[in-house]
Coordinates of C-alpha atoms and ligand atoms in Angstrom, one line a residue:
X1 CA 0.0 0.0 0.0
X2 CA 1.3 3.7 -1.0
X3 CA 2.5 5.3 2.6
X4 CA -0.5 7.0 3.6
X5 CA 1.1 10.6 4.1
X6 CA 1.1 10.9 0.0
X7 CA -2.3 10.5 -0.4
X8 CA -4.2 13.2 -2.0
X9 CA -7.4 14.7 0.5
X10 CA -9.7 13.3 -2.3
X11 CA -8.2 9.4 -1.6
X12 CA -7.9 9.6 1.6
X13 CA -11.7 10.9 2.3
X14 CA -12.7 8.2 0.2
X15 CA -10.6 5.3 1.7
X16 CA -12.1 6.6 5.4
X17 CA -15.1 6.5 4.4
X18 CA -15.0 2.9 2.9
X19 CA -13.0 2.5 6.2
X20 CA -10.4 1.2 4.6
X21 CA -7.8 3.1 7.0
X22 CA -8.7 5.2 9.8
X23 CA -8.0 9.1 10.9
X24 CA -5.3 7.7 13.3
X25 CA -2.8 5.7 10.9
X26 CA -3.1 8.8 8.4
X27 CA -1.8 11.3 10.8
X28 CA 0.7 8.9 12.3
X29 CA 2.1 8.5 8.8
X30 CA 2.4 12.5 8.4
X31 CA 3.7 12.9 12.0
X32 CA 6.4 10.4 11.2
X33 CA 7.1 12.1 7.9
X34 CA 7.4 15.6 9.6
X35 CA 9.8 14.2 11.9
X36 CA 12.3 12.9 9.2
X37 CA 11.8 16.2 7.5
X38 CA 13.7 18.7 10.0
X39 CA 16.1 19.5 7.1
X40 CA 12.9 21.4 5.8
X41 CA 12.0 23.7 8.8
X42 CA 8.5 23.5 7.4
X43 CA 6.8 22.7 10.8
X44 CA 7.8 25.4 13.4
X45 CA 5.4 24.1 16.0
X46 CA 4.3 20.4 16.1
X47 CA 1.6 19.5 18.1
X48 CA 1.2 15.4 17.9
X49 CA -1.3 15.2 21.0
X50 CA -3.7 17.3 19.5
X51 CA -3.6 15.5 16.8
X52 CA -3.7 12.2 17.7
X53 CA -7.2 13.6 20.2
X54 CA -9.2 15.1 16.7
X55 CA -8.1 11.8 14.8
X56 CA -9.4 9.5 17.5
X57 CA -12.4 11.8 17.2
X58 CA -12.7 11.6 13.8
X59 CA -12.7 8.2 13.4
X60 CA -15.4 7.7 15.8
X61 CA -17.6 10.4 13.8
X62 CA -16.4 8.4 10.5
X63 CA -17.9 5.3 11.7
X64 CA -21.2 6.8 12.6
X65 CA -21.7 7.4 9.4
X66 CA -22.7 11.3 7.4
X67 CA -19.0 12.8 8.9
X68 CA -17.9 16.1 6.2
X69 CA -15.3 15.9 3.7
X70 CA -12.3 16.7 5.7
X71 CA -13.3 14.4 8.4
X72 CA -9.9 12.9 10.1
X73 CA -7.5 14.5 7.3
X74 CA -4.3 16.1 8.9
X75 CA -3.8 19.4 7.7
X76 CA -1.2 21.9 8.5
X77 CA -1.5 25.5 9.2
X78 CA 0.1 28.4 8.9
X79 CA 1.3 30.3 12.0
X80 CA -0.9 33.4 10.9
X81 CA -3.7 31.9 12.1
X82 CA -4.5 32.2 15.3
X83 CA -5.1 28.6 17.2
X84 CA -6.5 28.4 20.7
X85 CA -3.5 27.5 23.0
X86 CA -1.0 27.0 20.3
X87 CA 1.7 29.4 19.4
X88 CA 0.7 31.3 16.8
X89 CA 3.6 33.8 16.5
X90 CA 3.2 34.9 12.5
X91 CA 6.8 34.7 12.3
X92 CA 7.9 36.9 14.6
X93 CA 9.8 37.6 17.7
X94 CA 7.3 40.2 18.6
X95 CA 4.8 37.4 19.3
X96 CA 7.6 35.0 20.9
X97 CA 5.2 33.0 23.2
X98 CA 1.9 34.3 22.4
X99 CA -0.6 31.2 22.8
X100 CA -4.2 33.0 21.6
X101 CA -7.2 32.5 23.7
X102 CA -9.3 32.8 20.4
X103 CA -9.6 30.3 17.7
X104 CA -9.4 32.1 14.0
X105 CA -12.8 31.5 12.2
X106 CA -11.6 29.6 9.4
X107 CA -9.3 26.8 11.4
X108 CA -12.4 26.9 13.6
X109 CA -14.5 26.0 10.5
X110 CA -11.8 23.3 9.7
X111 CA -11.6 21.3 12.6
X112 CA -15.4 21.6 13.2
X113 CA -15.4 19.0 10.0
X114 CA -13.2 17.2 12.0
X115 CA -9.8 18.0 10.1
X116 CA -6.5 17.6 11.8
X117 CA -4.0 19.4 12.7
X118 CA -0.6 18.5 12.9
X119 CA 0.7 22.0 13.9
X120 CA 2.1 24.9 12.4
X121 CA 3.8 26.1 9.5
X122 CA 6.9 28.4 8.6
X123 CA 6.1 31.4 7.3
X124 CA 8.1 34.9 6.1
X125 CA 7.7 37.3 8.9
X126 CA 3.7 38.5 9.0
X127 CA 3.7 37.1 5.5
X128 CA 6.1 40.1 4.1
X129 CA 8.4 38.5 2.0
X130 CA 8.4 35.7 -0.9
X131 CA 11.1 33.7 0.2
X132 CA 10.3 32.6 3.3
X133 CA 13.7 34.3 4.2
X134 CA 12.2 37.2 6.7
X135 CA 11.0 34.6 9.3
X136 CA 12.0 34.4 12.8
X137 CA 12.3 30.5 12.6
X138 CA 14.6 31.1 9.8
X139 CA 13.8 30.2 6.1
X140 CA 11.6 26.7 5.5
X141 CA 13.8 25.1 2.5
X142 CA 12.0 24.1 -0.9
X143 CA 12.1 20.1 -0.9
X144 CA 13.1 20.6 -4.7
X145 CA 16.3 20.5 -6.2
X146 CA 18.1 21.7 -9.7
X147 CA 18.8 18.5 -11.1
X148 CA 22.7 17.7 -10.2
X149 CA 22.7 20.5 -7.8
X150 CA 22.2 20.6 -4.3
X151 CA 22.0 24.0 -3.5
X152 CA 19.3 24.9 -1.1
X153 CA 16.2 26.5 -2.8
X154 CA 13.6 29.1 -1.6
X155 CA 10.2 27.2 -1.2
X156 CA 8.6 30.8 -2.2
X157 CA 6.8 33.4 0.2
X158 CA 5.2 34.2 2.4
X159 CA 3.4 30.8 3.2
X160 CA 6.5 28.8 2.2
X161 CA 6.1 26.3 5.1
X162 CA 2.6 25.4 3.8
X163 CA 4.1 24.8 0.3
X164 CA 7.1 23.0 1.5
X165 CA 5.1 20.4 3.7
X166 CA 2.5 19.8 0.7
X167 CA 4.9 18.9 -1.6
X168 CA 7.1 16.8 0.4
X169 CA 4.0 14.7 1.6
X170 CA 3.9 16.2 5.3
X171 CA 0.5 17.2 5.1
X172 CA -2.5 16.1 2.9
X173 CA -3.7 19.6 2.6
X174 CA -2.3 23.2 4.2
X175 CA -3.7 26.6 5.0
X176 CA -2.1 29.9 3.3
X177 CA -2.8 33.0 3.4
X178 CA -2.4 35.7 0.0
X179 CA -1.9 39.6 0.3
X180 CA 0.0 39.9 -2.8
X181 CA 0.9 36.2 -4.0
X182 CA 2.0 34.4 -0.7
X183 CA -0.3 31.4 -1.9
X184 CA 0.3 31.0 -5.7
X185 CA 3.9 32.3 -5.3
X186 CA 4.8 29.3 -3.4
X187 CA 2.5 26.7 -4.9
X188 CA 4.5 27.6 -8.3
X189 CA 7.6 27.1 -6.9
X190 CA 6.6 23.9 -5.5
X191 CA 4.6 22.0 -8.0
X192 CA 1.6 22.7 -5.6
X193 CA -1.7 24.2 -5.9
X194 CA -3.0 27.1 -4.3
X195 CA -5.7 29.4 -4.9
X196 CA -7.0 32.9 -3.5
X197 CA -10.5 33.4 -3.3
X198 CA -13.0 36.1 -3.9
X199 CA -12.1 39.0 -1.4
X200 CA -14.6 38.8 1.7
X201 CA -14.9 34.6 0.7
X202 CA -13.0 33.7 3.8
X203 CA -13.4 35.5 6.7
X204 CA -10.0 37.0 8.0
X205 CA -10.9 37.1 12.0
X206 CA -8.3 35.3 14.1
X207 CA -6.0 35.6 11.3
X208 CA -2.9 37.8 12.5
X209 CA -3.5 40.8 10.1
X210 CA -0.9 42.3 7.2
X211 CA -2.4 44.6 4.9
X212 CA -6.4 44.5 5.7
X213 CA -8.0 45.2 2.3
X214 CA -5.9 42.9 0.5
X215 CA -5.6 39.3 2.7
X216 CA -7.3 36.7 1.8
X217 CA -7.0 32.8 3.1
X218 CA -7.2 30.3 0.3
X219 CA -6.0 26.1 0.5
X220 CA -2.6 24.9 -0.5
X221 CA -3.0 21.0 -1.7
X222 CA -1.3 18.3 -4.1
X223 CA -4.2 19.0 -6.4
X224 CA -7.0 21.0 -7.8
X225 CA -9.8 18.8 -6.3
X226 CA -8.3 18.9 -2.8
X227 CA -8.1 22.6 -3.2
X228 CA -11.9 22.7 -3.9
X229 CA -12.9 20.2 -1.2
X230 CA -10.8 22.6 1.6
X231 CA -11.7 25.8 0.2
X232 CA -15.8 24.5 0.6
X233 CA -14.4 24.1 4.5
X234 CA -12.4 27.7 4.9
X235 CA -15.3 29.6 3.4
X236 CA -18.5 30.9 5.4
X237 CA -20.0 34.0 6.2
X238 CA -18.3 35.8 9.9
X239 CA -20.5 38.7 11.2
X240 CA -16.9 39.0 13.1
X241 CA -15.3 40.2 9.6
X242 CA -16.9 42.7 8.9
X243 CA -15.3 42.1 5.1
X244 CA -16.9 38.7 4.7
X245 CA -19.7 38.4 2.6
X246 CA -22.9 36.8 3.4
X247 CA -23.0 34.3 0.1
X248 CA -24.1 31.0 0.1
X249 CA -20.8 29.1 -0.5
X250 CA -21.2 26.7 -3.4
X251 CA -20.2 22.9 -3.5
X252 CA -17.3 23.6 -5.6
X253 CA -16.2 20.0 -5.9
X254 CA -19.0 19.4 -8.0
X255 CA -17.9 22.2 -10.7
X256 CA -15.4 20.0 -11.5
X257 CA -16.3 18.5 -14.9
X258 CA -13.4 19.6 -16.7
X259 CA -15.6 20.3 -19.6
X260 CA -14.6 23.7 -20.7
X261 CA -15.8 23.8 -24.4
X262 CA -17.1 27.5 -25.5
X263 CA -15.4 29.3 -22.2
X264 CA -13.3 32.0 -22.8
X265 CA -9.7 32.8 -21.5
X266 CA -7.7 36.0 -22.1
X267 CA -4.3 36.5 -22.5
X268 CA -3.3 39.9 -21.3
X269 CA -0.6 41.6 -23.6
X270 CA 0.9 43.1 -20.4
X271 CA 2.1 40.2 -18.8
X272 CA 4.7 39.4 -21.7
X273 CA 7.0 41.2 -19.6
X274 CA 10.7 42.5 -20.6
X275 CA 13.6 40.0 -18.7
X276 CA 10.8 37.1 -18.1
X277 CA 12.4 33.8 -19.2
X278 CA 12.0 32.1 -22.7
X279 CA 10.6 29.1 -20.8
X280 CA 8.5 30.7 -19.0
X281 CA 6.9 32.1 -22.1
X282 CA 6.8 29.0 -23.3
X283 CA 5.1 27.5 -20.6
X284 CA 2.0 30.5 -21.3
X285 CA 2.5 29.4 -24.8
X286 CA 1.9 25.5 -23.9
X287 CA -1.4 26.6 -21.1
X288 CA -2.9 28.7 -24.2
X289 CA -2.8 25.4 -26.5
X290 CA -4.2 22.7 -23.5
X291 CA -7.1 25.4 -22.8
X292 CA -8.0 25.8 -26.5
X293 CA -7.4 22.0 -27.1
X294 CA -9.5 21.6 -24.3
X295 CA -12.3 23.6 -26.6
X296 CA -12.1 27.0 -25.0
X297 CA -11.9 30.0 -27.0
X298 CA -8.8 31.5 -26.6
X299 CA -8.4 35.7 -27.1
X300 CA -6.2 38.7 -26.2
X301 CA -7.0 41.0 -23.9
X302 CA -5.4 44.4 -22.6
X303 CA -5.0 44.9 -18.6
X304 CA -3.2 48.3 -19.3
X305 CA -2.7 49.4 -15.8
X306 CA -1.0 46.5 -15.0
X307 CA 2.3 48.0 -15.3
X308 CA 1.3 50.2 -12.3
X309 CA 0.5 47.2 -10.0
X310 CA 3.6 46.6 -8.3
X311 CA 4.4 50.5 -7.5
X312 CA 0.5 50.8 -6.0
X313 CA 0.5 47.3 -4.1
X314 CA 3.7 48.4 -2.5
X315 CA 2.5 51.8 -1.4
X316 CA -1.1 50.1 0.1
X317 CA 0.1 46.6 2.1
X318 CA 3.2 49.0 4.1
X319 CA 0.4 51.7 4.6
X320 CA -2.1 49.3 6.1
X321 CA 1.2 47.2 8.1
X322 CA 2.0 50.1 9.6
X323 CA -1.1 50.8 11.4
X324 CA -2.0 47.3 11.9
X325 CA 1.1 46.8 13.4
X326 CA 0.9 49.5 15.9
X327 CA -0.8 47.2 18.4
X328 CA 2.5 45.1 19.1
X329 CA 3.6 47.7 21.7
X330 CA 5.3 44.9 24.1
X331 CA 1.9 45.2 26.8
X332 CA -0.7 43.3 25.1
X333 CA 1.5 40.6 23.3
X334 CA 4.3 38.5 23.4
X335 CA 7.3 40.2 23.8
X336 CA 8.3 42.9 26.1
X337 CA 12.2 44.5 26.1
X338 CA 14.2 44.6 29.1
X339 CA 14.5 48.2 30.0
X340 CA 17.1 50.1 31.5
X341 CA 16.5 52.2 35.2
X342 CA 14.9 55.1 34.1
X343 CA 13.4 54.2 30.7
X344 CA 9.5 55.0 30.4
X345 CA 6.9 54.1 28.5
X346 CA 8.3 55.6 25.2
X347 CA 11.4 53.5 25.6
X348 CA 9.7 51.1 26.4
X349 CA 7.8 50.9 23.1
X350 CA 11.0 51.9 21.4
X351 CA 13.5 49.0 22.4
X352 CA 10.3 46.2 21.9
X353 CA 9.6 47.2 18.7
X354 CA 13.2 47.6 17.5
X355 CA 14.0 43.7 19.2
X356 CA 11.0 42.6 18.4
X357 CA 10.3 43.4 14.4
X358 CA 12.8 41.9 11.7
X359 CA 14.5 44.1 9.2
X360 CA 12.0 43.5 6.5
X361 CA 8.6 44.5 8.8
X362 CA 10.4 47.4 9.9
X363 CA 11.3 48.9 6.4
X364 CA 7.4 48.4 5.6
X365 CA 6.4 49.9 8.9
X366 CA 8.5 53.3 7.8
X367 CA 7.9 53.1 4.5
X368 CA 3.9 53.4 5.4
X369 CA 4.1 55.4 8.1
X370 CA 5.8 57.7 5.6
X371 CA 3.2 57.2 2.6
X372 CA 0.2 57.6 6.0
X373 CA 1.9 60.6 7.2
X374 CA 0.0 64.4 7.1
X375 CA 2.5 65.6 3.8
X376 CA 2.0 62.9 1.7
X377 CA -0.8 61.0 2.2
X378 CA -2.4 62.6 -1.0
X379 CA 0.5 62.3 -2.9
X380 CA 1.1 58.2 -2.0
X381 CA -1.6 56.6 -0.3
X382 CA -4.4 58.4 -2.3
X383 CA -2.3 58.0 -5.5
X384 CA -2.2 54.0 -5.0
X385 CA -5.8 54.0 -4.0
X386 CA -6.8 55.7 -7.3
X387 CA -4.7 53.6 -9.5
X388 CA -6.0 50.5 -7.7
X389 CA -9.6 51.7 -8.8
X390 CA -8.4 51.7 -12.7
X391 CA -6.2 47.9 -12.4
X392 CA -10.0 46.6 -10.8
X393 CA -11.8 48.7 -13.7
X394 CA -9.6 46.6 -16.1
X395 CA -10.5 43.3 -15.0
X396 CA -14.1 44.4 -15.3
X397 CA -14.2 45.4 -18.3
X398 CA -12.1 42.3 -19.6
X399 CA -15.2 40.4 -18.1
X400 CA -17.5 42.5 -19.3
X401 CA -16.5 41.5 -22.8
X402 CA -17.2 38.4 -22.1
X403 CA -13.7 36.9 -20.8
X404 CA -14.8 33.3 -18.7
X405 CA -10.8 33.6 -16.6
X406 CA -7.5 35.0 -17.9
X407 CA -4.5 33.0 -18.2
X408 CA -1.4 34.4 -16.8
X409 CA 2.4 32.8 -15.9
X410 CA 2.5 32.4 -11.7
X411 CA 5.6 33.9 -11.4
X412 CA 8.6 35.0 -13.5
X413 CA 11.2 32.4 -12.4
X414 CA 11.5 29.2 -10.9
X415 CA 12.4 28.6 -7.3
X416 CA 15.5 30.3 -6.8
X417 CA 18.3 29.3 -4.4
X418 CA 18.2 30.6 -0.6
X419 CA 20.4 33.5 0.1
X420 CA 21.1 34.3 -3.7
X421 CA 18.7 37.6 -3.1
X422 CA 20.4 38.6 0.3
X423 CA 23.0 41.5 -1.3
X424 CA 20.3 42.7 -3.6
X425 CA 17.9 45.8 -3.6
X426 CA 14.3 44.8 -2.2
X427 CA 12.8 45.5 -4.8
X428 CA 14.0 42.4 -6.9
X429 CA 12.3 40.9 -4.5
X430 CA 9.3 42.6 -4.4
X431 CA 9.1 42.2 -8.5
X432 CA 8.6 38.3 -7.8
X433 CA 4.4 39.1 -7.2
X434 CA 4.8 41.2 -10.7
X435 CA 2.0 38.5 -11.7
X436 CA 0.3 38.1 -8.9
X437 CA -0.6 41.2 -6.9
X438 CA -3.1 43.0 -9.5
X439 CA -5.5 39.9 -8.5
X440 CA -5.5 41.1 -4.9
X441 CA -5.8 44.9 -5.6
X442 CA -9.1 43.7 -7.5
X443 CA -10.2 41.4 -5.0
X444 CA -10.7 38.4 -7.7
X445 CA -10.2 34.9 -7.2
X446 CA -6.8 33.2 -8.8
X447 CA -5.5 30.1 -8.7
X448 CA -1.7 28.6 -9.3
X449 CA -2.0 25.4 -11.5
X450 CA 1.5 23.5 -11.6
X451 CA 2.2 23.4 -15.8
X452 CA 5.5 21.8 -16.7
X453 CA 9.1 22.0 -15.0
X454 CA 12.0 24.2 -16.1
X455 CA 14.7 22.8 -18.2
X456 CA 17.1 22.0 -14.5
X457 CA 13.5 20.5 -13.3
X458 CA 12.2 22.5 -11.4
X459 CA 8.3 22.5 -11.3
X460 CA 6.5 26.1 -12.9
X461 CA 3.1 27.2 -12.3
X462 CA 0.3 29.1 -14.4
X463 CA -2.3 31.6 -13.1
X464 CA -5.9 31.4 -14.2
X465 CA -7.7 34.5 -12.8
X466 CA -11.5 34.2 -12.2
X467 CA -14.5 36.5 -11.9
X468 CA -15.9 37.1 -8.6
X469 CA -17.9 34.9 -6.7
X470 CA -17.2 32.1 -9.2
X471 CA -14.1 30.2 -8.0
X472 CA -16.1 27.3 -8.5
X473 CA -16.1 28.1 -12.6
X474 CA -12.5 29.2 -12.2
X475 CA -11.4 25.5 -10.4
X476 CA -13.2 23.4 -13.1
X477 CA -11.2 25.8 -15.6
X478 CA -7.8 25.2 -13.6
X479 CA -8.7 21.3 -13.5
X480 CA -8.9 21.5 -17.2
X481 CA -5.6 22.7 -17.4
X482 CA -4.1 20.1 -14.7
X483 CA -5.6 17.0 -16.8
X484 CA -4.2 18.7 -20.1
X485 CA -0.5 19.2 -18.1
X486 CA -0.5 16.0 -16.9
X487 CA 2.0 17.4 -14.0
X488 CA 3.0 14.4 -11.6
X489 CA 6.3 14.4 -10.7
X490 CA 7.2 14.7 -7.1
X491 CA 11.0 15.8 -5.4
X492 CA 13.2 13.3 -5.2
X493 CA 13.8 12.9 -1.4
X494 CA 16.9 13.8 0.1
X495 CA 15.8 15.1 3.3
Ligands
LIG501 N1 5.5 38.9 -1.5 C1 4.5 39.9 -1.2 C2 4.9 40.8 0.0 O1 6.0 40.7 0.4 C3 3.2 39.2 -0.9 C4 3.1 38.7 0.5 C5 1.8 38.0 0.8 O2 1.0 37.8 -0.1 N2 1.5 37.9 2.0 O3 4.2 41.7 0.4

């Protein structure tokens, strides 16, 4: 029998509800896989007991029959959610031992259908980053290689520890969160897939906040199916977000024909970007022919803002960090500075916050104090907000003409190797989401569908963008394109 830690969330509901394993033996396989897996720092808090508790309890709902779909599957989670009792410390020495009294709404809707969890996952630093290199845990390593290399590869950010543990068979399923790309990001760089609903589809309560208006919680899995099955979970209307919308959620597993004859997909002349790789191109090329293949109608489109994305996304998430990260004031969480005789309240803040917040949080903190600030605020924030009404205005009037979803690369590179961004500016970091972040200014639904693998092997993603409200239309779309890839491979393990 396959070792029951690589089974998709699809097989493994199936083979507990023919009771043909059980809730326990699943998550003992994935806790004995996350302990050979050290090498990949993916799992930053393990917590066995509570997991073996919600399997023995799901297996006892299994057999009485009419349990949900994520009944007894072990699931990881990313330490931005907030878990009653467990650390949940985003990252971050600010929250160094902060245990939340609180469950967040969506692990509260996962474990009431009796999911798992095995604990938490690596993360960059309140998801700012897409490297996974900004974390306080230190980075969470990609369990893919170049072939004949072994330098150490970036699993992608921010939710690289999700990514990492789905793809090295940890987890059946993990949580992510995306602000700007920190789901499909890492899914691309991991032969994974992720998606980012609707805006206001999940509800963001309990969910340590980054940039308000933009975060979104979305499913990282080993396929498009599982994604749908755990994203039916995540979803449900939260009076406590005042940002989640009161929709019926749909059974999005059952949009999943893979018939998409007489949809249609654009191709937005914007995103053949100067400097993007030849095979990366080549890759759009390829999804163009397996969507049309599949009988969609293929046409191009123009998204001409896009080239403003990057600039207004990076002006909007550090404004809204800045003030939602003027809570951590070392009183009400986690960590506090030791202070010197005489220091007051003002040190007091000072020295915490300067201990507490890595290099990377604290450059978005000044950069959007700076954009927030009395002088400016017109001239930055306002700006941004203004040119994030025309990207939106762009999509709708793509759909408008009658575009079904948009097909876009996931990212413009492979995974590339840990550290090899450390001497550069950040912004050649920040141009990673160049791709990714005009779906969150717009609030649409995307998903990251692993395509084919660079020519050293290394798995590359595509992005189909939906309209919104209809991820169900846009997974069926995405499964299309997974059957017509045909991507199986898996990293060869050397952890
Ligand atoms: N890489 C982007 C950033 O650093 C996106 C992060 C995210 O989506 N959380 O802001």
């Amino acid at each position: 029998m396959t070792e029951l830690n690589t089974l998709t969330i699809a097989e493994a509901r199936d083979a507990l509800k023919k009771g043909e394993v059980t809730s326990a033996a699943l998550t003992e396989a994935c806790l004995g896989a996350i302990e050979g897996a050290g090498a990949l720092n993916a799992f930053v808090h393990k917590t066995p007991e509570i997991a073996m508790q919600q399997a023995e309890a799901a297996d006892a709902r299994l057999k009485g029959g009419e349990a949900p779909a994520l009944c007894g599957i072990p699931l990881g989670i990313k330490d931005l959610f907030c878990t009653k009792g467990v650390a949940s410390q985003a990252a971050s020495n600010i929250l160094g031992g902060f245990k939340p009294e609180y469950e967040s709404t969506v692990t509260g809707n996962l474990f009431a259908d009796g999911a798992v969890m095995l604990g938490k996952l690596n993360m960059d630093e309140f998801a700012m980053g897409s490297s996974n290199e900004t974390s306080a845990y230190g980075n969470a390593v990609n369990p893919w290689r170049r072939e004949g290399d072994e330098t150490p590869l970036t699993p992608g950010g921010s939710s690289g520890g999700s990514a990492s543990a789905v793809a090295a068979d940890l987890c059946l399923g993990a949580t992510g969160t995306d602000t700007g790309g920190s789901i499909r990001q890492p899914c691309a760089f991991t032969g994974t897939v992720g998606i980012k609903p609707t805006y206001g589809r999940c509800s963001r309560w309990g969910i340590v906040a980054f940039a308000s208006s933009l975060d979104q919680a979305g499913p990282m899995t080993k396929t498009v199916r599982d994604s749908a099955i755990m994203l039916q979970a995540m979803c449900s209307h939260d009076p406590k977000d005042s940002t989640s919308v009161d929709f019926p959620v749909p059974d999005f597993e059952a949009a999943l024909t893979g018939d998409i004859r007489g949809k249609t997909i654009g191709i937005p002349k914007e995103y053949h970007m100067e400097g993007i790789p030849a095979e990366i191109e080549q890759l759009w090329t390829r999804g163009k022919e397996m969507l049309a293949d599949a009988g969609a109608k293929v046409v191009d489109i123009s998204l001409p803002h896009t080239k403003y994305a990057l600039p207004a996304y990076y002006v909007i998430a550090p404004a809204e960090a800045s003030s939602n990260l003027a809570r951590y004031d070392g009183v009400r969480y986690g960590h506090r500075a030791t202070l010197a005789a005489g220091d007051g309240i003002t040190e007091m803040y000072e020295k915490t916050r300067a201990e507490g917040f890595g290099s990377e949080v604290q450059r978005r903190i000044m950069v959007g104090t700076y954009v927030l600030s009395a002088g400016f605020y017109d001239a930055y924030y306002n700006r941004a907000r203004k040119v994030r009404a025309l990207i939106k205005r762009d999509f709708d009037e793509a759909f408008a003409s009658g575009v079904d979803a948009i097909l876009t690369p996931a990212t413009p590179s492979a995974a590339f190797g840990l550290g090899e961004m450390k001497s550069a500016d950040p912004v050649q970091m920040y141009l990673n989401d160049v791709f990714t972040v005009t779906v969150n200014l717009a609030g649409l639904p995307g998903v990251s569908v692993p395509a084919g693998v660079d020519k050293q092997g290394l798995p590359l993603g595509l992005q189909l963008i939906g309209r919104p409200w209809e991820e169900g239309d846009l997974l069926n779309t995405a499964y299309a394109l997974e059957q017509a890839a045909g991507f199986v491979s898996k990293p060869a393990k050397w952890w």
